[in-house]
C-alpha cells in the first residue's frame, strides 16, 4: 500500500515531470542535432563510376549518399526513443545490424515498428546491395550455387526470365530477391517498399532495387532496360559466399 506521504511525493514528481516537458520538446526541435548512431552509413566498396555504363555515377552518388543515408538517419531517430531494444556495447561501436531488429519486428515497440521496418529494411537492403554489385561483374554463377540454381530454375537463362518477371512485375517500389528458404531451397521473391526477406524468415543472397531512384536518371521509365543491364554488374562471388554460409545453418 502506498502511504499518504508516498502518494504526495508521486503526485509532486508527476507534476515535476510535466513541468519539464516544454524543455524536452525544445531539445527535440529541428535545431537539435540528429543522432549520429548507433547505425552508420557504410562506404561504397568502389567508386561512384565503377558500374558505368550500366549504372551511372550520379545515380550511385545520390542513391548511396542521400537515399541510403536517409534510411540510416531515420533509423537512428526511431531507435533513439527506445534505446532498450539495442545492446549497449554494440551501440557504442556502431555495429548493430538492422537485420536483428527486422528478424524480431514483432518485439519492436509499436510506435516505432513501421519506422524500423521501413528504415531498418532500407539500411539492410542497401548495405547488401552495394556488395551484390561490382566493377567487371556479371557472367554466371559457378560451383555449388550454380548447381542449386540450375536444380531450382532449370538453367541460368530460365533463372534470368523468372528474375526479370519478378523485377518488372513489382508494381511501384520494391525489390526482387533470390533467397534461401528455411529448408535450404532457393526461390525468387518480389517484395514491396523496403521489406527484406528476413521478415518472412528467408535469407537474401541477391537483390535488385527497382525503386525509381535506382535507375530513373539513366533509364527513365524503362525499368526493363535497367534490369537487363544490371546482370552485367552482379557480384556472383558475393552471392555464392552468402549461399555457402547460409547452407551451413539449414
Ligand atoms: Mn534504393
PDB file of C-alpha atoms and ligand atoms in Angstrom:
ATOM      1  CA  UNK A   1       0.000   0.000   0.000  1.00  0.00           C
ATOM      2  CA  UNK A   2       1.252   3.484  -0.830  1.00  0.00           C
ATOM      3  CA  UNK A   3       1.456   5.757   2.214  1.00  0.00           C
ATOM      4  CA  UNK A   4      -0.020   9.236   2.132  1.00  0.00           C
ATOM      5  CA  UNK A   5       3.497  10.672   2.063  1.00  0.00           C
ATOM      6  CA  UNK A   6       4.464   8.479  -0.901  1.00  0.00           C
ATOM      7  CA  UNK A   7       1.249   9.428  -2.701  1.00  0.00           C
ATOM      8  CA  UNK A   8       2.041  13.119  -2.301  1.00  0.00           C
ATOM      9  CA  UNK A   9       5.606  12.532  -3.436  1.00  0.00           C
ATOM     10  CA  UNK A  10       4.388  10.638  -6.523  1.00  0.00           C
ATOM     11  CA  UNK A  11       1.940  13.411  -7.348  1.00  0.00           C
ATOM     12  CA  UNK A  12       4.678  16.033  -6.981  1.00  0.00           C
ATOM     13  CA  UNK A  13       7.053  14.052  -9.164  1.00  0.00           C
ATOM     14  CA  UNK A  14       4.328  13.721 -11.766  1.00  0.00           C
ATOM     15  CA  UNK A  15       3.870  17.460 -11.708  1.00  0.00           C
ATOM     16  CA  UNK A  16       7.603  17.968 -11.945  1.00  0.00           C
ATOM     17  CA  UNK A  17       7.785  15.677 -14.955  1.00  0.00           C
ATOM     18  CA  UNK A  18       5.041  17.643 -16.662  1.00  0.00           C
ATOM     19  CA  UNK A  19       6.805  20.912 -15.982  1.00  0.00           C
ATOM     20  CA  UNK A  20       9.948  19.812 -17.861  1.00  0.00           C
ATOM     21  CA  UNK A  21       8.035  18.714 -20.965  1.00  0.00           C
ATOM     22  CA  UNK A  22       8.424  22.089 -22.708  1.00  0.00           C
ATOM     23  CA  UNK A  23      12.209  21.771 -22.285  1.00  0.00           C
ATOM     24  CA  UNK A  24      12.157  18.248 -23.713  1.00  0.00           C
ATOM     25  CA  UNK A  25      10.258  19.404 -26.770  1.00  0.00           C
ATOM     26  CA  UNK A  26      12.728  22.256 -27.202  1.00  0.00           C
ATOM     27  CA  UNK A  27      15.585  19.772 -27.101  1.00  0.00           C
ATOM     28  CA  UNK A  28      13.890  17.770 -29.852  1.00  0.00           C
ATOM     29  CA  UNK A  29      13.257  20.756 -32.125  1.00  0.00           C
ATOM     30  CA  UNK A  30      14.691  20.624 -35.667  1.00  0.00           C
ATOM     31  CA  UNK A  31      17.676  22.690 -34.497  1.00  0.00           C
ATOM     32  CA  UNK A  32      18.852  19.799 -32.304  1.00  0.00           C
ATOM     33  CA  UNK A  33      21.481  17.614 -33.965  1.00  0.00           C
ATOM     34  CA  UNK A  34      20.217  14.283 -35.266  1.00  0.00           C
ATOM     35  CA  UNK A  35      21.589  11.194 -33.517  1.00  0.00           C
ATOM     36  CA  UNK A  36      24.769  10.021 -35.229  1.00  0.00           C
ATOM     37  CA  UNK A  37      24.429   6.380 -34.271  1.00  0.00           C
ATOM     38  CA  UNK A  38      24.235   3.560 -33.492  1.00  0.00           C
ATOM     39  CA  UNK A  39      23.703   2.804 -37.182  1.00  0.00           C
ATOM     40  CA  UNK A  40      26.235   4.150 -39.657  1.00  0.00           C
ATOM     41  CA  UNK A  41      26.338   4.548 -43.416  1.00  0.00           C
ATOM     42  CA  UNK A  42      28.864   2.049 -44.805  1.00  0.00           C
ATOM     43  CA  UNK A  43      31.121   3.445 -47.516  1.00  0.00           C
ATOM     44  CA  UNK A  44      30.552   2.316 -51.075  1.00  0.00           C
ATOM     45  CA  UNK A  45      33.055  -0.509 -51.702  1.00  0.00           C
ATOM     46  CA  UNK A  46      34.024   1.125 -55.029  1.00  0.00           C
ATOM     47  CA  UNK A  47      33.900   4.489 -56.785  1.00  0.00           C
ATOM     48  CA  UNK A  48      30.660   6.081 -57.918  1.00  0.00           C
ATOM     49  CA  UNK A  49      31.590   5.392 -61.546  1.00  0.00           C
ATOM     50  CA  UNK A  50      32.675   1.763 -61.047  1.00  0.00           C
ATOM     51  CA  UNK A  51      29.468   0.346 -62.504  1.00  0.00           C
ATOM     52  CA  UNK A  52      29.418   2.547 -65.621  1.00  0.00           C
ATOM     53  CA  UNK A  53      27.988   2.307 -68.188  1.00  0.00           C
ATOM     54  CA  UNK A  54      25.325   0.050 -66.689  1.00  0.00           C
ATOM     55  CA  UNK A  55      24.647   2.247 -63.660  1.00  0.00           C
ATOM     56  CA  UNK A  56      25.748   5.861 -63.946  1.00  0.00           C
ATOM     57  CA  UNK A  57      27.913   7.623 -61.381  1.00  0.00           C
ATOM     58  CA  UNK A  58      25.357  10.295 -60.479  1.00  0.00           C
ATOM     59  CA  UNK A  59      22.716   7.673 -59.706  1.00  0.00           C
ATOM     60  CA  UNK A  60      25.174   5.805 -57.489  1.00  0.00           C
ATOM     61  CA  UNK A  61      26.179   9.006 -55.678  1.00  0.00           C
ATOM     62  CA  UNK A  62      22.614  10.114 -54.970  1.00  0.00           C
ATOM     63  CA  UNK A  63      21.478   6.583 -54.165  1.00  0.00           C
ATOM     64  CA  UNK A  64      24.228   5.998 -51.605  1.00  0.00           C
ATOM     65  CA  UNK A  65      24.923   9.483 -50.238  1.00  0.00           C
ATOM     66  CA  UNK A  66      21.317  10.631 -49.957  1.00  0.00           C
ATOM     67  CA  UNK A  67      18.850   7.743 -50.077  1.00  0.00           C
ATOM     68  CA  UNK A  68      20.816   5.196 -48.037  1.00  0.00           C
ATOM     69  CA  UNK A  69      21.984   7.953 -45.679  1.00  0.00           C
ATOM     70  CA  UNK A  70      18.376   8.980 -45.070  1.00  0.00           C
ATOM     71  CA  UNK A  71      17.436   5.409 -44.113  1.00  0.00           C
ATOM     72  CA  UNK A  72      20.308   5.330 -41.617  1.00  0.00           C
ATOM     73  CA  UNK A  73      19.393   8.710 -40.128  1.00  0.00           C
ATOM     74  CA  UNK A  74      15.710   7.876 -39.827  1.00  0.00           C
ATOM     75  CA  UNK A  75      16.510   4.510 -38.265  1.00  0.00           C
ATOM     76  CA  UNK A  76      18.726   6.249 -35.703  1.00  0.00           C
ATOM     77  CA  UNK A  77      15.933   8.719 -34.921  1.00  0.00           C
ATOM     78  CA  UNK A  78      13.453   5.872 -34.445  1.00  0.00           C
ATOM     79  CA  UNK A  79      15.605   3.811 -32.073  1.00  0.00           C
ATOM     80  CA  UNK A  80      16.688   6.904 -30.099  1.00  0.00           C
ATOM     81  CA  UNK A  81      13.330   6.830 -28.288  1.00  0.00           C
ATOM     82  CA  UNK A  82      13.764   3.134 -27.386  1.00  0.00           C
ATOM     83  CA  UNK A  83      17.450   2.535 -26.584  1.00  0.00           C
ATOM     84  CA  UNK A  84      16.463  -0.586 -24.613  1.00  0.00           C
ATOM     85  CA  UNK A  85      15.932  -2.540 -27.859  1.00  0.00           C
ATOM     86  CA  UNK A  86      19.642  -2.449 -28.719  1.00  0.00           C
ATOM     87  CA  UNK A  87      22.575  -4.000 -26.860  1.00  0.00           C
ATOM     88  CA  UNK A  88      24.557  -1.143 -25.336  1.00  0.00           C
ATOM     89  CA  UNK A  89      28.056  -2.337 -26.175  1.00  0.00           C
ATOM     90  CA  UNK A  90      27.309  -2.739 -29.867  1.00  0.00           C
ATOM     91  CA  UNK A  91      25.587   0.638 -29.808  1.00  0.00           C
ATOM     92  CA  UNK A  92      28.832   2.244 -28.734  1.00  0.00           C
ATOM     93  CA  UNK A  93      30.725   0.551 -31.545  1.00  0.00           C
ATOM     94  CA  UNK A  94      28.048   1.471 -34.058  1.00  0.00           C
ATOM     95  CA  UNK A  95      27.875  -2.070 -35.354  1.00  0.00           C
ATOM     96  CA  UNK A  96      24.342  -3.141 -34.550  1.00  0.00           C
ATOM     97  CA  UNK A  97      22.953  -4.962 -37.565  1.00  0.00           C
ATOM     98  CA  UNK A  98      19.499  -3.864 -38.639  1.00  0.00           C
ATOM     99  CA  UNK A  99      18.833  -7.497 -39.555  1.00  0.00           C
ATOM    100  CA  UNK A 100      18.409  -8.391 -35.880  1.00  0.00           C
ATOM    101  CA  UNK A 101      15.627  -5.820 -35.459  1.00  0.00           C
ATOM    102  CA  UNK A 102      13.837  -6.998 -38.599  1.00  0.00           C
ATOM    103  CA  UNK A 103      14.002 -10.635 -37.534  1.00  0.00           C
ATOM    104  CA  UNK A 104      12.234  -9.682 -34.311  1.00  0.00           C
ATOM    105  CA  UNK A 105       9.929  -6.983 -35.636  1.00  0.00           C
ATOM    106  CA  UNK A 106       7.024  -8.249 -33.531  1.00  0.00           C
ATOM    107  CA  UNK A 107       9.067  -7.405 -30.418  1.00  0.00           C
ATOM    108  CA  UNK A 108       9.797  -3.828 -31.526  1.00  0.00           C
ATOM    109  CA  UNK A 109       7.694  -1.199 -29.682  1.00  0.00           C
ATOM    110  CA  UNK A 110       4.578  -0.458 -31.722  1.00  0.00           C
ATOM    111  CA  UNK A 111       5.234   3.278 -32.005  1.00  0.00           C
ATOM    112  CA  UNK A 112       8.484   2.748 -33.936  1.00  0.00           C
ATOM    113  CA  UNK A 113       7.735  -0.596 -35.608  1.00  0.00           C
ATOM    114  CA  UNK A 114       6.839   0.863 -39.010  1.00  0.00           C
ATOM    115  CA  UNK A 115       9.846   3.200 -38.944  1.00  0.00           C
ATOM    116  CA  UNK A 116      12.140   0.264 -38.116  1.00  0.00           C
ATOM    117  CA  UNK A 117      10.544  -1.888 -40.819  1.00  0.00           C
ATOM    118  CA  UNK A 118      10.988   0.805 -43.489  1.00  0.00           C
ATOM    119  CA  UNK A 119      14.290   2.363 -42.479  1.00  0.00           C
ATOM    120  CA  UNK A 120      15.881  -0.738 -40.960  1.00  0.00           C
ATOM    121  CA  UNK A 121      14.893  -2.549 -44.141  1.00  0.00           C
ATOM    122  CA  UNK A 122      16.270   0.284 -46.254  1.00  0.00           C
ATOM    123  CA  UNK A 123      19.554   0.218 -44.338  1.00  0.00           C
ATOM    124  CA  UNK A 124      19.990  -3.554 -44.520  1.00  0.00           C
ATOM    125  CA  UNK A 125      18.890  -3.825 -48.152  1.00  0.00           C
ATOM    126  CA  UNK A 126      21.232  -1.128 -49.410  1.00  0.00           C
ATOM    127  CA  UNK A 127      24.155  -2.351 -47.274  1.00  0.00           C
ATOM    128  CA  UNK A 128      23.777  -5.670 -49.116  1.00  0.00           C
ATOM    129  CA  UNK A 129      23.004  -4.100 -52.482  1.00  0.00           C
ATOM    130  CA  UNK A 130      26.367  -2.292 -52.810  1.00  0.00           C
ATOM    131  CA  UNK A 131      28.177  -5.568 -52.185  1.00  0.00           C
ATOM    132  CA  UNK A 132      25.978  -7.536 -54.574  1.00  0.00           C
ATOM    133  CA  UNK A 133      27.430  -5.470 -57.425  1.00  0.00           C
ATOM    134  CA  UNK A 134      30.999  -4.900 -58.559  1.00  0.00           C
ATOM    135  CA  UNK A 135      33.064  -3.447 -61.366  1.00  0.00           C
ATOM    136  CA  UNK A 136      33.564  -6.116 -64.017  1.00  0.00           C
ATOM    137  CA  UNK A 137      30.764  -8.236 -62.551  1.00  0.00           C
ATOM    138  CA  UNK A 138      28.174 -10.242 -64.427  1.00  0.00           C
ATOM    139  CA  UNK A 139      28.645 -13.585 -66.083  1.00  0.00           C
ATOM    140  CA  UNK A 140      27.157 -16.641 -64.446  1.00  0.00           C
ATOM    141  CA  UNK A 141      27.446 -18.263 -61.039  1.00  0.00           C
ATOM    142  CA  UNK A 142      29.645 -21.316 -60.650  1.00  0.00           C
ATOM    143  CA  UNK A 143      30.064 -24.243 -58.288  1.00  0.00           C
ATOM    144  CA  UNK A 144      27.579 -25.147 -55.587  1.00  0.00           C
ATOM    145  CA  UNK A 145      25.422 -22.065 -56.188  1.00  0.00           C
ATOM    146  CA  UNK A 146      25.170 -22.746 -59.926  1.00  0.00           C
ATOM    147  CA  UNK A 147      24.167 -26.348 -59.239  1.00  0.00           C
ATOM    148  CA  UNK A 148      21.471 -25.240 -56.797  1.00  0.00           C
ATOM    149  CA  UNK A 149      20.156 -22.577 -59.195  1.00  0.00           C
ATOM    150  CA  UNK A 150      20.064 -24.992 -62.125  1.00  0.00           C
ATOM    151  CA  UNK A 151      18.302 -27.543 -59.959  1.00  0.00           C
ATOM    152  CA  UNK A 152      15.657 -24.998 -58.966  1.00  0.00           C
ATOM    153  CA  UNK A 153      15.170 -22.986 -62.163  1.00  0.00           C
ATOM    154  CA  UNK A 154      16.340 -25.413 -64.881  1.00  0.00           C
ATOM    155  CA  UNK A 155      19.036 -23.204 -66.369  1.00  0.00           C
ATOM    156  CA  UNK A 156      20.648 -19.809 -65.930  1.00  0.00           C
ATOM    157  CA  UNK A 157      18.503 -18.402 -68.756  1.00  0.00           C
ATOM    158  CA  UNK A 158      15.351 -19.625 -67.051  1.00  0.00           C
ATOM    159  CA  UNK A 159      16.540 -18.038 -63.809  1.00  0.00           C
ATOM    160  CA  UNK A 160      17.027 -14.751 -65.691  1.00  0.00           C
ATOM    161  CA  UNK A 161      13.499 -14.977 -67.102  1.00  0.00           C
ATOM    162  CA  UNK A 162      11.904 -15.569 -63.712  1.00  0.00           C
ATOM    163  CA  UNK A 163      14.097 -12.911 -62.070  1.00  0.00           C
ATOM    164  CA  UNK A 164      13.173 -10.361 -64.729  1.00  0.00           C
ATOM    165  CA  UNK A 165       9.459 -11.133 -64.348  1.00  0.00           C
ATOM    166  CA  UNK A 166       9.711 -10.585 -60.588  1.00  0.00           C
ATOM    167  CA  UNK A 167      11.612  -7.304 -61.013  1.00  0.00           C
ATOM    168  CA  UNK A 168       9.272  -5.944 -63.679  1.00  0.00           C
ATOM    169  CA  UNK A 169       6.111  -7.275 -62.059  1.00  0.00           C
ATOM    170  CA  UNK A 170       6.654  -5.384 -58.809  1.00  0.00           C
ATOM    171  CA  UNK A 171       4.112  -2.541 -59.021  1.00  0.00           C
ATOM    172  CA  UNK A 172       5.559   0.657 -57.601  1.00  0.00           C
ATOM    173  CA  UNK A 173       8.609   0.475 -55.341  1.00  0.00           C
ATOM    174  CA  UNK A 174      10.322  -2.640 -54.094  1.00  0.00           C
ATOM    175  CA  UNK A 175      12.882  -5.327 -54.770  1.00  0.00           C
ATOM    176  CA  UNK A 176      13.247  -8.736 -56.390  1.00  0.00           C
ATOM    177  CA  UNK A 177      15.162 -11.213 -54.264  1.00  0.00           C
ATOM    178  CA  UNK A 178      16.884 -14.562 -54.591  1.00  0.00           C
ATOM    179  CA  UNK A 179      16.505 -16.161 -51.171  1.00  0.00           C
ATOM    180  CA  UNK A 180      17.395 -19.287 -49.248  1.00  0.00           C
ATOM    181  CA  UNK A 181      14.294 -20.658 -47.528  1.00  0.00           C
ATOM    182  CA  UNK A 182      14.387 -22.216 -44.052  1.00  0.00           C
ATOM    183  CA  UNK A 183      14.683 -25.721 -45.554  1.00  0.00           C
ATOM    184  CA  UNK A 184      17.534 -24.624 -47.821  1.00  0.00           C
ATOM    185  CA  UNK A 185      15.596 -24.309 -51.092  1.00  0.00           C
ATOM    186  CA  UNK A 186      16.135 -21.312 -53.338  1.00  0.00           C
ATOM    187  CA  UNK A 187      13.273 -19.125 -54.540  1.00  0.00           C
ATOM    188  CA  UNK A 188      12.702 -15.765 -56.187  1.00  0.00           C
ATOM    189  CA  UNK A 189      10.532 -13.297 -54.302  1.00  0.00           C
ATOM    190  CA  UNK A 190       9.125  -9.868 -55.113  1.00  0.00           C
ATOM    191  CA  UNK A 191       8.628  -7.651 -52.057  1.00  0.00           C
ATOM    192  CA  UNK A 192       7.287  -4.114 -51.780  1.00  0.00           C
ATOM    193  CA  UNK A 193       8.900  -0.999 -50.340  1.00  0.00           C
ATOM    194  CA  UNK A 194      11.965  -1.839 -48.193  1.00  0.00           C
ATOM    195  CA  UNK A 195      10.670  -5.145 -46.872  1.00  0.00           C
ATOM    196  CA  UNK A 196      13.583  -7.547 -46.508  1.00  0.00           C
ATOM    197  CA  UNK A 197      13.146 -11.320 -46.888  1.00  0.00           C
ATOM    198  CA  UNK A 198      14.262 -11.817 -43.269  1.00  0.00           C
ATOM    199  CA  UNK A 199      10.804 -10.512 -42.313  1.00  0.00           C
ATOM    200  CA  UNK A 200       9.487 -13.763 -43.812  1.00  0.00           C
ATOM    201  CA  UNK A 201      12.192 -15.977 -42.343  1.00  0.00           C
ATOM    202  CA  UNK A 202      14.075 -16.097 -45.646  1.00  0.00           C
ATOM    203  CA  UNK A 203      17.731 -15.271 -46.184  1.00  0.00           C
ATOM    204  CA  UNK A 204      18.536 -12.896 -49.067  1.00  0.00           C
ATOM    205  CA  UNK A 205      21.551 -13.720 -51.228  1.00  0.00           C
ATOM    206  CA  UNK A 206      20.814 -11.451 -54.213  1.00  0.00           C
ATOM    207  CA  UNK A 207      18.529  -8.456 -54.586  1.00  0.00           C
ATOM    208  CA  UNK A 208      17.771  -5.796 -57.172  1.00  0.00           C
ATOM    209  CA  UNK A 209      16.410  -2.432 -56.141  1.00  0.00           C
ATOM    210  CA  UNK A 210      13.605  -1.458 -58.520  1.00  0.00           C
ATOM    211  CA  UNK A 211      12.662   1.807 -56.815  1.00  0.00           C
ATOM    212  CA  UNK A 212      12.761   4.539 -59.461  1.00  0.00           C
ATOM    213  CA  UNK A 213      15.616   6.240 -57.572  1.00  0.00           C
ATOM    214  CA  UNK A 214      17.792   3.246 -58.538  1.00  0.00           C
ATOM    215  CA  UNK A 215      17.535   3.851 -62.291  1.00  0.00           C
ATOM    216  CA  UNK A 216      15.437   6.838 -63.306  1.00  0.00           C
ATOM    217  CA  UNK A 217      18.249   9.298 -64.145  1.00  0.00           C
ATOM    218  CA  UNK A 218      19.663   6.990 -66.818  1.00  0.00           C
ATOM    219  CA  UNK A 219      16.743   4.786 -67.787  1.00  0.00           C
ATOM    220  CA  UNK A 220      13.699   6.978 -67.003  1.00  0.00           C
ATOM    221  CA  UNK A 221      10.600   4.767 -67.249  1.00  0.00           C
ATOM    222  CA  UNK A 222      12.452   1.885 -68.933  1.00  0.00           C
ATOM    223  CA  UNK A 223      12.822  -0.385 -65.930  1.00  0.00           C
ATOM    224  CA  UNK A 224      13.281  -3.387 -68.254  1.00  0.00           C
ATOM    225  CA  UNK A 225      16.464  -1.847 -69.700  1.00  0.00           C
ATOM    226  CA  UNK A 226      17.842  -1.277 -66.201  1.00  0.00           C
ATOM    227  CA  UNK A 227      17.066  -4.835 -65.105  1.00  0.00           C
ATOM    228  CA  UNK A 228      18.723  -6.237 -68.247  1.00  0.00           C
ATOM    229  CA  UNK A 229      21.831  -4.071 -67.794  1.00  0.00           C
ATOM    230  CA  UNK A 230      22.047  -4.948 -64.096  1.00  0.00           C
ATOM    231  CA  UNK A 231      23.053  -8.536 -64.951  1.00  0.00           C
ATOM    232  CA  UNK A 232      26.398  -7.048 -66.049  1.00  0.00           C
ATOM    233  CA  UNK A 233      27.272  -5.836 -62.565  1.00  0.00           C
ATOM    234  CA  UNK A 234      26.220  -8.766 -60.359  1.00  0.00           C
ATOM    235  CA  UNK A 235      28.936  -9.845 -57.922  1.00  0.00           C
ATOM    236  CA  UNK A 236      28.377 -13.604 -58.101  1.00  0.00           C
ATOM    237  CA  UNK A 237      31.276 -14.284 -55.724  1.00  0.00           C
ATOM    238  CA  UNK A 238      29.421 -12.404 -53.006  1.00  0.00           C
ATOM    239  CA  UNK A 239      26.168 -14.234 -53.780  1.00  0.00           C
ATOM    240  CA  UNK A 240      27.925 -17.617 -53.726  1.00  0.00           C
ATOM    241  CA  UNK A 241      29.558 -16.750 -50.410  1.00  0.00           C
ATOM    242  CA  UNK A 242      26.224 -15.866 -48.811  1.00  0.00           C
ATOM    243  CA  UNK A 243      24.690 -19.058 -50.192  1.00  0.00           C
ATOM    244  CA  UNK A 244      27.509 -21.269 -48.888  1.00  0.00           C
ATOM    245  CA  UNK A 245      27.374 -19.558 -45.496  1.00  0.00           C
ATOM    246  CA  UNK A 246      23.624 -19.952 -45.166  1.00  0.00           C
ATOM    247  CA  UNK A 247      23.737 -23.623 -46.172  1.00  0.00           C
ATOM    248  CA  UNK A 248      25.780 -24.296 -43.052  1.00  0.00           C
ATOM    249  CA  UNK A 249      22.762 -23.440 -40.912  1.00  0.00           C
ATOM    250  CA  UNK A 250      19.833 -25.124 -42.662  1.00  0.00           C
TER     251      UNK A 250
HETATM  252 MN1  LIG B   1      17.329   2.234 -53.186  1.00  0.00          MN
END
